Amino acid sequence: MLARLARWLVSRRRLVALAWAVLLVAGGWFGGQVFDHLGETSGMRPDAESVRAEDRLERLAEEGPEVFAFVDGRPATDKALTASITEVTDGLRRMRGVAEVDDFYHSAGPWASDDLRSLLIRVELEMDLPTAERERLVADVAARLATVKAPRVVVGGEEVAEREFAEQATRDLTRGEAITLPVLLVVLLVVFGGVIAAAVPLAVAFASIATTLLALLALSAVAPVSEYSVNVVTLLGLGLAVDYSLLLVARFREQRAAGREVAEAITTTMASAGRTVCFSGLTVAVALSGLLLFAEPLFRSMALAGMVVVLLAVLAAVTLVPALLAIAGHRLRPARPRPVEGGAFARVARFVQGRAGMVASVVAVGLVVLALPFAHAELSDAGVESLPRSSASRQLDAALVDRFGRNHADPVVVLVDTRADTRAYVDFLNRVDEIPGVRQVAPRLDMPEGIQLVQVVEVVPEGATKGATALEVVRAIRELDEPFRVQVTGPAAAVVDYRDSVGSRLPLVLLVIGVASFVLLFAMTGSVVVPVKAIVMNLLSLGASLGALVWIFQDGHLAWLLGFEPVGAVDLTIPVLVFVFTFGLSMDYEVFLLARIKETYDEAVGPEQDVGGGVDPARSPASDRAVALGLERTGRVVTAAATLMVVVFGGFALGELLPLKAMGVGMIVAIVLDATVVRLLLVPATMTLLGRWNWWAPAPLRQLHARFSRAGAPAPHGLPAAGSGRNPQRVTRSGS
């Protein structure tokens, strides 16, 4: 099918290139509008107890969003400061959509520090404002508060922080792309040694990203698309499009070096490397689809956007690359002849094969040791401490601690459905006060009159707001057996709900991803052993990368080098995304390698050789040679692809937003481990130990694979059929 597609693309190469050029222009012109249609996709599932209780509390207390201003540098008695604050707050009270304004001069409350040199202004907005109107109002209020005439004015709050997170993510993406693209071009020039060969992957990358923006714009009309998903998927699409194009161009140059004309080289490239690209893209898409099984809107948005960009990257690679090669392929320099049997990667493979047991054991133990720090991971959600120090919300948080003495944890808020004058309610308060780790229990007395059947209690825990003690307090309150309904909310309760929700769905996600990956690898190789081994090795490398994530970002090692301040925890979203994304990318490289190993093995023994029961599992010379030659044939391509992907995700690692930095570093560690330790050491060692058993499958599955795969079909034009009598050595030297 891919060979027929290649011939069709060659005959219509200019039309195909023109179609993609139109999509590129349209994506550049209209795709940017997607940023105006991005929704607020919460990391919390809407039916979580903390979310439902928070919504109920806002309705009961009739509280709207809040914006705060910290004013510092002049005493509260300064006449100019008094006049400035009065002028600003009076103007705010007249603004449509503003419900209430509190400040030192007009309201009772803790709006000044003890020395009267720091003041706090609180602006509450009306409830239930439409999203667009609320965002505009928050921006207007923040701008007016910033006009207070004082040496230092810091404006923040939850609404401002959400906007700062989004803006910082956009800045990080822009800066990352500005650094990534020139480096990508340099690496491609080094790999290919020519401008045209290097330009093809970049053209495909730009076309796939532009088309992705158009697709996300269409997707935003029917489903919420997170503002953070655009950051992730554009870089992912860039990396995958370059990887797939790199594989196709490298195989095309091999075919040209073997003496094939341009059209025939494209056809054979698509029938072999094109098939690998399709399997690889499906594997990555399947891994991302696992995020759909989570209940959190953010994960689902990431899944949909990621699957779209992966499939479009595959589509661009298998259609645009052949068209561009048909147009300019005659100008590409064929691959330089290299010793296949005695190449550097083949020598490494044979060195490992001579010590397979020892190498496999040492590497496996080493990866397990690297994963150990994840055992003490503190998983939380990102707060303002994840923003750079220059952010207003983080400065406001620090000012409240430093100048207003708010050095205790934020309270756990409890909604109790009973009257305040009952014995059961008093007993409940006493039991809460006796919970270990509770610092203070304070019923709220500022609730609107008329609310008698619902009591609101603030429980202040010891330690940090989202620390282990606060989380245990939340669980202990929820476990109390009371005759009335009790709901718990607040930051600590949100972390508990988030952890429980992700943890309850994670086994199903892992099962679905594992089974789907197994099926795809079986469809490609016809083996049940190779897919299981590939999944286990990926889990080992991913465990090591997650351990490194905790060791760096929670424990604070290398913080000086990466330019961040550790916060003692890792955002729970990051390990999940790192696992899913890098599982797909690791399988991506696994597919690249296994495809060439399987081709070489089939050339030697035939694709339908019986390796069932009764076969001696001792080392097979054909299998050992296939591993060595497969590693040699893919060595440069996979190394270059991994290098390019490291460059791409380096854009995240250079950012200032801590969750995105952690995601970038985690993915870089996983890719480096997979492309070096796993591919160069663990794969040849384990495949050597298994010998011909690598290709084993039960007879019914072998028959099924032979029926639905191309294994028993005639070889595409230009490719030798297995067992055709052609000299295997000649095939090896041709790079087929």
XYZ file of N, CA and C in Angstrom, residues 186-383:
594
model
N 21.355 23.593 12.542
C 22.789 23.272 12.594
C 22.997 21.762 12.717
N 22.219 21.108 13.607
C 22.355 19.665 13.783
C 22.011 18.929 12.498
N 20.945 19.361 11.813
C 20.558 18.718 10.555
C 21.643 18.890 9.494
N 22.246 20.065 9.446
C 23.329 20.287 8.492
C 24.517 19.370 8.784
N 24.820 19.187 10.060
C 25.926 18.303 10.433
C 25.592 16.856 10.077
N 24.348 16.439 10.349
C 23.955 15.057 10.097
C 23.963 14.741 8.606
N 23.372 15.633 7.788
C 23.205 15.351 6.368
C 24.340 15.905 5.513
N 25.024 16.914 6.002
C 26.113 17.482 5.229
C 25.663 18.228 3.990
N 24.410 18.700 3.957
C 23.906 19.440 2.805
C 22.675 20.235 3.169
N 22.495 21.371 2.499
C 21.385 22.267 2.830
C 20.051 21.651 2.422
N 19.971 21.050 1.246
C 18.699 20.520 0.755
C 18.215 19.376 1.638
N 19.104 18.448 1.946
C 18.721 17.319 2.803
C 18.280 17.796 4.177
N 18.919 18.830 4.696
C 18.537 19.365 6.005
C 17.242 20.154 5.928
N 16.962 20.747 4.777
C 15.764 21.577 4.635
C 14.484 20.750 4.576
N 14.570 19.514 4.072
C 13.365 18.684 3.940
C 12.714 18.427 5.302
N 13.438 17.946 6.335
C 12.797 17.749 7.644
C 12.218 19.035 8.228
N 12.924 20.165 8.050
C 12.392 21.418 8.584
C 11.124 21.831 7.854
N 11.077 21.641 6.531
C 9.867 21.970 5.782
C 8.697 21.134 6.264
N 8.940 19.855 6.498
C 7.880 18.979 7.002
C 7.458 19.411 8.406
N 8.413 19.796 9.234
C 8.090 20.230 10.598
C 7.214 21.477 10.574
N 7.580 22.474 9.776
C 6.777 23.696 9.696
C 5.382 23.392 9.160
N 5.300 22.532 8.144
C 3.997 22.201 7.570
C 3.117 21.479 8.585
N 3.694 20.542 9.336
C 2.889 19.789 10.303
C 2.444 20.671 11.462
N 3.309 21.598 11.912
C 2.919 22.496 13.012
C 1.823 23.451 12.558
N 1.963 24.016 11.359
C 0.930 24.920 10.846
C -0.404 24.193 10.712
N -0.366 22.964 10.204
C -1.595 22.181 10.072
C -2.154 21.824 11.442
N -1.269 21.556 12.388
C -1.717 21.257 13.749
C -2.465 22.433 14.353
N -1.960 23.654 14.143
C -2.665 24.834 14.669
C -4.053 24.952 14.066
N -4.174 24.666 12.764
C -5.498 24.674 12.142
C -6.397 23.606 12.767
N -5.832 22.411 12.971
C -6.623 21.326 13.561
C -7.045 21.664 14.986
N -6.137 22.262 15.775
C -6.482 22.646 17.145
C -7.535 23.753 17.156
N -7.485 24.638 16.167
C -8.510 25.675 16.054
C -9.869 25.042 15.813
N -9.917 24.045 14.931
C -11.176 23.336 14.692
C -11.594 22.545 15.929
N -10.614 21.916 16.608
C -10.923 21.139 17.802
C -11.473 22.014 18.915
N -10.981 23.245 19.026
C -11.433 24.148 20.087
C -12.906 24.520 19.938
N -13.471 24.312 18.742
C -14.891 24.620 18.536
C -15.797 23.555 19.139
N -15.246 22.348 19.377
C -16.083 21.259 19.887
C -15.607 20.728 21.231
N -14.393 21.064 21.640
C -13.851 20.575 22.908
C -12.878 21.605 23.457
N -12.771 21.708 24.788
C -11.820 22.665 25.359
C -10.382 22.266 25.073
N -9.581 23.226 24.647
C -8.169 23.002 24.379
C -7.365 23.843 25.368
N -6.540 23.197 26.150
C -5.773 23.900 27.175
C -4.696 24.773 26.554
N -4.471 25.913 27.187
C -3.406 26.796 26.721
C -2.043 26.140 26.867
N -1.908 25.223 27.829
C -0.636 24.540 28.009
C -0.427 23.444 26.960
N -1.525 22.888 26.428
C -1.375 21.813 25.446
C -0.701 22.310 24.179
N -0.934 23.569 23.806
C -0.309 24.105 22.599
C 1.208 24.119 22.759
N 1.675 24.499 23.939
C 3.127 24.490 24.182
C 3.715 23.110 23.973
N 3.055 22.116 24.557
C 3.602 20.767 24.524
C 3.533 20.180 23.126
N 2.360 20.271 22.491
C 2.176 19.548 21.237
C 2.923 20.202 20.078
N 3.112 21.515 20.115
C 3.870 22.118 19.020
C 5.324 21.654 19.048
N 5.902 21.581 20.247
C 7.268 21.073 20.339
C 7.324 19.579 20.030
N 6.313 18.834 20.494
C 6.266 17.408 20.181
C 6.127 17.194 18.679
N 5.247 17.971 18.046
C 5.076 17.855 16.603
C 6.340 18.214 15.853
N 7.034 19.247 16.319
C 8.296 19.632 15.698
C 9.298 18.490 15.768
N 9.448 17.892 16.953
C 10.412 16.817 17.116
C 10.066 15.585 16.301
N 8.792 15.168 16.316
C 8.398 13.961 15.595
C 8.492 14.155 14.086
N 8.058 15.312 13.596
C 8.129 15.561 12.154
C 9.577 15.505 11.676
N 10.485 16.083 12.446
C 11.906 16.032 12.078
C 12.430 14.602 12.150
N 12.047 13.865 13.216
C 12.504 12.481 13.356
C 12.063 11.622 12.175
N 10.787 11.687 11.841
C 10.260 10.845 10.768
C 10.864 11.238 9.412
N 10.992 12.523 9.188
C 11.604 12.974 7.933
C 13.057 12.529 7.861
N 13.740 12.610 8.989
C 15.140 12.176 9.051
C 15.271 10.715 8.663
N 14.399 9.869 9.191
C 14.437 8.447 8.883
C 14.209 8.198 7.393
N 13.207 8.880 6.820
C 12.885 8.677 5.407
C 14.004 9.184 4.495
N 14.525 10.359 4.790
C 15.599 10.912 3.948
C 16.853 10.043 4.041
N 17.183 9.576 5.242
C 18.367 8.723 5.396
C 18.203 7.428 4.607
N 17.013 6.804 4.667
C 16.805 5.568 3.916
C 16.820 5.834 2.413
N 16.282 6.977 1.983
C 16.309 7.340 0.564
C 17.747 7.463 0.072
N 18.596 8.087 0.859
C 19.998 8.248 0.448
C 20.708 6.894 0.399
N 20.319 5.968 1.284
C 20.876 4.624 1.212
C 20.482 3.948 -0.098
N 19.215 4.095 -0.469
C 18.746 3.481 -1.706
C 19.434 4.089 -2.926
N 19.665 5.389 -2.882
C 20.379 6.034 -3.993
C 21.824 5.543 -4.063
N 22.420 5.329 -2.900
C 23.786 4.808 -2.884
C 23.849 3.398 -3.450
N 22.719 2.660 -3.365
C 22.670 1.307 -3.906
C 22.446 1.300 -5.408
N 22.308 2.468 -6.029
C 22.198 2.561 -7.469
C 20.788 2.708 -8.000
N 19.805 2.897 -7.133
C 18.432 3.022 -7.594
C 18.152 4.452 -8.069
N 17.279 4.554 -9.069
C 16.844 5.859 -9.535
C 15.958 6.500 -8.479
N 15.678 7.807 -8.645
C 14.939 8.563 -7.628
C 13.580 7.935 -7.357
N 12.790 7.673 -8.395
C 11.438 7.144 -8.200
C 11.471 5.790 -7.513
N 12.389 4.908 -7.958
C 12.479 3.581 -7.348
C 12.971 3.690 -5.901
N 13.893 4.601 -5.640
C 14.395 4.782 -4.270
C 13.285 5.262 -3.344
N 12.435 6.151 -3.836
C 11.312 6.628 -3.020
C 10.354 5.486 -2.723
N 10.079 4.654 -3.723
C 9.147 3.540 -3.534
C 9.666 2.552 -2.497
N 10.921 2.164 -2.608
C 11.483 1.227 -1.635
C 11.606 1.854 -0.252
N 11.891 3.132 -0.208
C 11.953 3.832 1.084
C 10.602 3.820 1.779
N 9.549 4.108 1.049
C 8.212 4.128 1.645
C 7.769 2.732 2.064
N 8.141 1.707 1.280
C 7.728 0.353 1.620
C 8.430 -0.174 2.866
N 9.560 0.399 3.213
C 10.300 -0.061 4.390
C 10.258 0.987 5.501
N 10.956 2.100 5.316
C 10.990 3.139 6.352
C 9.635 3.800 6.531
N 8.859 3.922 5.447
C 7.521 4.499 5.577
C 6.632 3.667 6.475
N 6.768 2.345 6.357
C 6.011 1.452 7.240
C 6.437 1.650 8.693
N 7.743 1.797 8.898
C 8.244 2.045 10.250
C 7.673 3.339 10.823
N 7.611 4.389 10.015
C 7.065 5.665 10.465
C 5.600 5.503 10.869
N 4.832 4.765 10.085
C 3.415 4.573 10.411
C 3.245 3.825 11.724
N 4.007 2.738 11.911
C 3.929 2.005 13.172
C 4.377 2.875 14.339
N 5.433 3.632 14.132
C 5.947 4.489 15.195
C 4.914 5.545 15.594
N 4.325 6.219 14.591
C 3.327 7.233 14.893
C 2.121 6.662 15.605
N 1.671 5.467 15.182
C 0.540 4.834 15.858
C 0.889 4.496 17.303
N 2.123 4.060 17.536
C 2.535 3.727 18.897
C 2.530 4.955 19.795
N 3.055 6.081 19.295
C 3.052 7.315 20.082
C 1.619 7.790 20.322
N 0.773 7.729 19.295
C -0.620 8.160 19.441
C -1.358 7.292 20.451
N -1.090 5.981 20.426
C -1.731 5.076 21.382
C -1.313 5.421 22.806
N -0.024 5.709 22.996
C 0.444 6.086 24.330
C -0.266 7.345 24.815
N -0.404 8.334 23.930
C -1.079 9.578 24.320
C -2.560 9.352 24.577
N -3.160 8.409 23.857
C -4.593 8.160 24.056
C -4.886 7.672 25.468
N -3.871 7.112 26.137
C -4.080 6.682 27.512
C -4.498 7.821 28.425
N -4.093 9.061 28.090
C -4.487 10.213 28.908
C -5.984 10.449 28.873
N -6.669 9.947 27.838
C -8.123 10.122 27.756
C -8.845 9.385 28.873
N -8.190 8.390 29.454
C -8.833 7.599 30.495
C -8.849 8.304 31.842
N -8.042 9.354 31.995
C -8.101 10.137 33.228
C -9.341 11.020 33.217
N -9.808 11.365 34.406
C -11.008 12.193 34.516
C -10.697 13.684 34.486
N -9.429 14.055 34.551
C -9.051 15.470 34.611
C -9.103 16.091 33.213
N -9.754 17.252 33.058
C -9.859 17.900 31.739
C -8.506 18.222 31.112
N -7.507 18.583 31.921
C -6.195 18.927 31.375
C -5.579 17.738 30.652
N -5.643 16.550 31.264
C -5.083 15.361 30.633
C -5.803 15.045 29.329
N -7.110 15.177 29.334
C -7.870 14.865 28.124
C -7.548 15.857 27.010
N -7.383 17.113 27.371
C -7.017 18.107 26.375
C -5.642 17.804 25.796
N -4.693 17.439 26.669
C -3.359 17.060 26.199
C -3.429 15.860 25.269
N -4.268 14.877 25.613
C -4.379 13.667 24.802
C -4.891 13.985 23.407
N -5.984 14.735 23.332
C -6.574 15.051 22.028
C -5.603 15.853 21.171
N -5.021 16.902 21.765
C -4.098 17.728 21.002
C -2.864 16.929 20.589
N -2.339 16.097 21.488
C -1.160 15.313 21.172
C -1.412 14.294 20.081
N -2.548 13.597 20.129
C -2.870 12.619 19.093
C -3.007 13.296 17.733
N -3.608 14.483 17.714
C -3.756 15.215 16.456
C -2.395 15.544 15.857
N -1.487 16.064 16.679
C -0.191 16.488 16.152
C 0.655 15.290 15.711
N 0.552 14.167 16.417
C 1.317 12.984 16.023
C 0.827 12.452 14.685
N -0.479 12.318 14.534
C -1.022 11.792 13.276
C -0.736 12.731 12.110
N -0.778 14.029 12.365
C -0.452 14.977 11.295
C 1.038 14.938 10.958
N 1.887 14.707 11.950
C 3.322 14.565 11.675
C 3.584 13.344 10.798
N 2.877 12.239 11.079
C 3.010 11.045 10.241
C 2.505 11.329 8.832
N 1.331 11.979 8.741
C 0.765 12.286 7.426
C 1.709 13.161 6.609
N 2.279 14.176 7.248
C 3.217 15.049 6.538
C 4.458 14.282 6.106
N 4.937 13.388 6.971
C 6.157 12.645 6.638
C 5.945 11.710 5.454
N 4.809 10.992 5.417
C 4.628 9.978 4.371
C 4.029 10.554 3.096
N 3.689 11.847 3.082
C 3.178 12.457 1.844
C 4.092 13.570 1.343
N 4.474 14.476 2.224
C 5.284 15.607 1.779
C 6.728 15.201 1.503
N 7.293 14.341 2.342
C 8.689 13.932 2.115
C 8.861 13.249 0.757
N 8.033 12.261 0.398
C 8.190 11.670 -0.948
C 8.035 12.696 -2.063
N 7.084 13.644 -1.917
C 6.904 14.662 -2.956
C 8.141 15.539 -3.083
N 8.712 15.968 -1.952
C 9.911 16.807 -1.999
C 11.108 16.030 -2.537
N 11.209 14.754 -2.169
C 12.312 13.942 -2.694
C 12.161 13.726 -4.200
N 10.924 13.590 -4.651
C 10.706 13.429 -6.088
C 11.095 14.690 -6.847
N 10.916 15.863 -6.195
C 11.256 17.135 -6.839
C 12.759 17.394 -6.798
N 13.369 17.171 -5.643
C 14.780 17.569 -5.470
C 15.691 16.412 -5.111
N 15.169 15.181 -5.150
C 15.974 14.046 -4.718
C 17.219 13.824 -5.538
N 17.172 14.172 -6.834
C 18.355 13.975 -7.673
C 19.512 14.885 -7.267
N 19.203 15.925 -6.481
C 20.250 16.846 -6.042
C 20.829 16.451 -4.680
N 20.241 15.434 -4.049
C 20.758 14.983 -2.758
C 21.921 14.031 -2.974
N 22.955 14.233 -2.201
C 24.119 13.365 -2.310
C 23.787 12.009 -1.696
N 24.020 10.904 -2.401
C 23.770 9.574 -1.823
C 24.593 9.368 -0.558
N 24.117 8.451 0.271
C 24.839 8.147 1.507
C 26.227 7.618 1.192
N 27.172 8.013 1.973
C 28.535 7.526 1.767
C 28.636 6.063 2.185
N 29.343 5.258 1.401
C 29.493 3.841 1.765
C 30.187 3.723 3.127
N 29.622 2.876 3.980
C 30.203 2.649 5.302
C 30.299 1.151 5.539
N 31.280 0.717 6.280
C 31.370 -0.722 6.587
C 30.222 -1.135 7.504
N 29.339 -1.973 6.977
C 28.178 -2.381 7.755
C 28.567 -3.408 8.809
N 29.349 -4.405 8.400
C 29.712 -5.472 9.334
C 30.665 -4.980 10.418
N 31.537 -4.014 10.065
C 32.553 -3.591 11.022
C 32.390 -2.173 11.497
N 31.179 -1.618 11.364
C 30.934 -0.257 11.810
C 30.999 -0.129 13.319
N 31.036 1.116 13.796
C 31.197 1.368 15.233
C 30.045 0.780 16.038
N 28.801 0.975 15.568
C 27.652 0.462 16.314
C 27.620 -1.063 16.287
N 28.002 -1.661 15.165
C 28.054 -3.119 15.097
C 29.114 -3.658 16.054
N 30.252 -2.956 16.158
C 31.301 -3.400 17.077
C 30.826 -3.323 18.532
N 30.089 -2.265 18.853
C 29.532 -2.154 20.205
C 28.585 -3.309 20.473
N 27.733 -3.609 19.497
C 26.776 -4.697 19.674
C 27.487 -6.019 19.912
N 28.531 -6.293 19.139
C 29.234 -7.565 19.298
C 29.999 -7.622 20.626
N 30.504 -6.474 21.063
C 31.147 -6.430 22.384
C 30.134 -6.796 23.470
N 28.928 -6.218 23.377
C 27.881 -6.505 24.363
C 27.442 -7.958 24.258
N 27.330 -8.480 23.022
C 26.869 -9.854 22.841
C 27.833 -10.857 23.463
N 29.090 -10.510 23.519
C 30.049 -11.406 24.152
C 29.946 -11.421 25.661
N 29.248 -10.465 26.241
C 29.090 -10.374 27.696
C 27.625 -10.085 28.023
N 26.725 -10.725 27.319
C 25.301 -10.365 27.364
C 24.713 -10.452 28.767
N 24.981 -11.546 29.474
C 24.399 -11.714 30.800
C 24.845 -10.651 31.778
N 26.150 -10.398 31.793
C 26.685 -9.398 32.718
C 26.164 -8.007 32.375
N 26.168 -7.642 31.083
C 25.719 -6.312 30.677
C 24.243 -6.111 31.024
N 23.404 -7.095 30.719
C 21.978 -6.964 31.007
C 21.735 -6.789 32.507
N 22.463 -7.549 33.321
C 22.275 -7.463 34.774
C 22.712 -6.107 35.312
N 23.899 -5.657 34.891
C 24.429 -4.386 35.399
C 23.540 -3.221 34.983
N 23.121 -3.213 33.723
C 22.287 -2.108 33.245
C 20.946 -2.105 33.946
N 20.318 -3.273 34.082
C 19.010 -3.345 34.739
C 19.101 -2.865 36.185
N 20.136 -3.326 36.902
C 20.312 -2.889 38.299
C 20.564 -1.392 38.356
N 21.387 -0.884 37.425
C 21.658 0.554 37.409
C 20.403 1.383 37.185
N 19.544 0.948 36.268
C 18.303 1.685 36.013
C 17.372 1.631 37.223
N 17.335 0.493 37.913
C 16.507 0.387 39.121
C 17.028 1.331 40.202
N 18.347 1.403 40.347
C 18.940 2.308 41.343
C 18.595 3.761 41.018
N 18.663 4.127 39.742
C 18.302 5.492 39.350
C 16.836 5.788 39.637
N 15.997 4.762 39.637
C 14.566 4.971 39.875
C 14.230 5.093 41.355
N 15.138 4.717 42.250
C 14.834 4.669 43.682
C 14.353 5.999 44.271
N 14.903 7.166 43.865
C 14.401 8.409 44.462
C 12.899 8.627 44.286
N 12.315 8.012 43.261
C 10.876 8.199 43.067
C 10.067 7.569 44.199
N 10.678 6.665 44.962
C 9.969 6.032 46.076
C 9.603 7.038 47.158
N 10.356 8.128 47.298
C 10.016 9.128 48.310
C 9.485 10.417 47.667
N 8.884 10.281 46.496
C 8.354 11.453 45.792
C 7.217 12.094 46.575
N 7.234 13.414 46.649
C 6.136 14.205 47.204
C 5.420 14.847 46.020
N 4.261 14.318 45.686
C 3.530 14.779 44.512
C 2.446 15.756 44.938
N 2.473 16.944 44.382
C 1.529 17.993 44.747
C 1.047 18.664 43.472
N 0.436 19.841 43.598
C 0.081 20.611 42.409
C 0.828 21.936 42.451
N 0.997 22.526 41.277
C 1.839 23.718 41.160
C 1.172 24.923 41.805
N 1.914 25.612 42.666
C 1.453 26.859 43.248
C 2.284 28.021 42.735
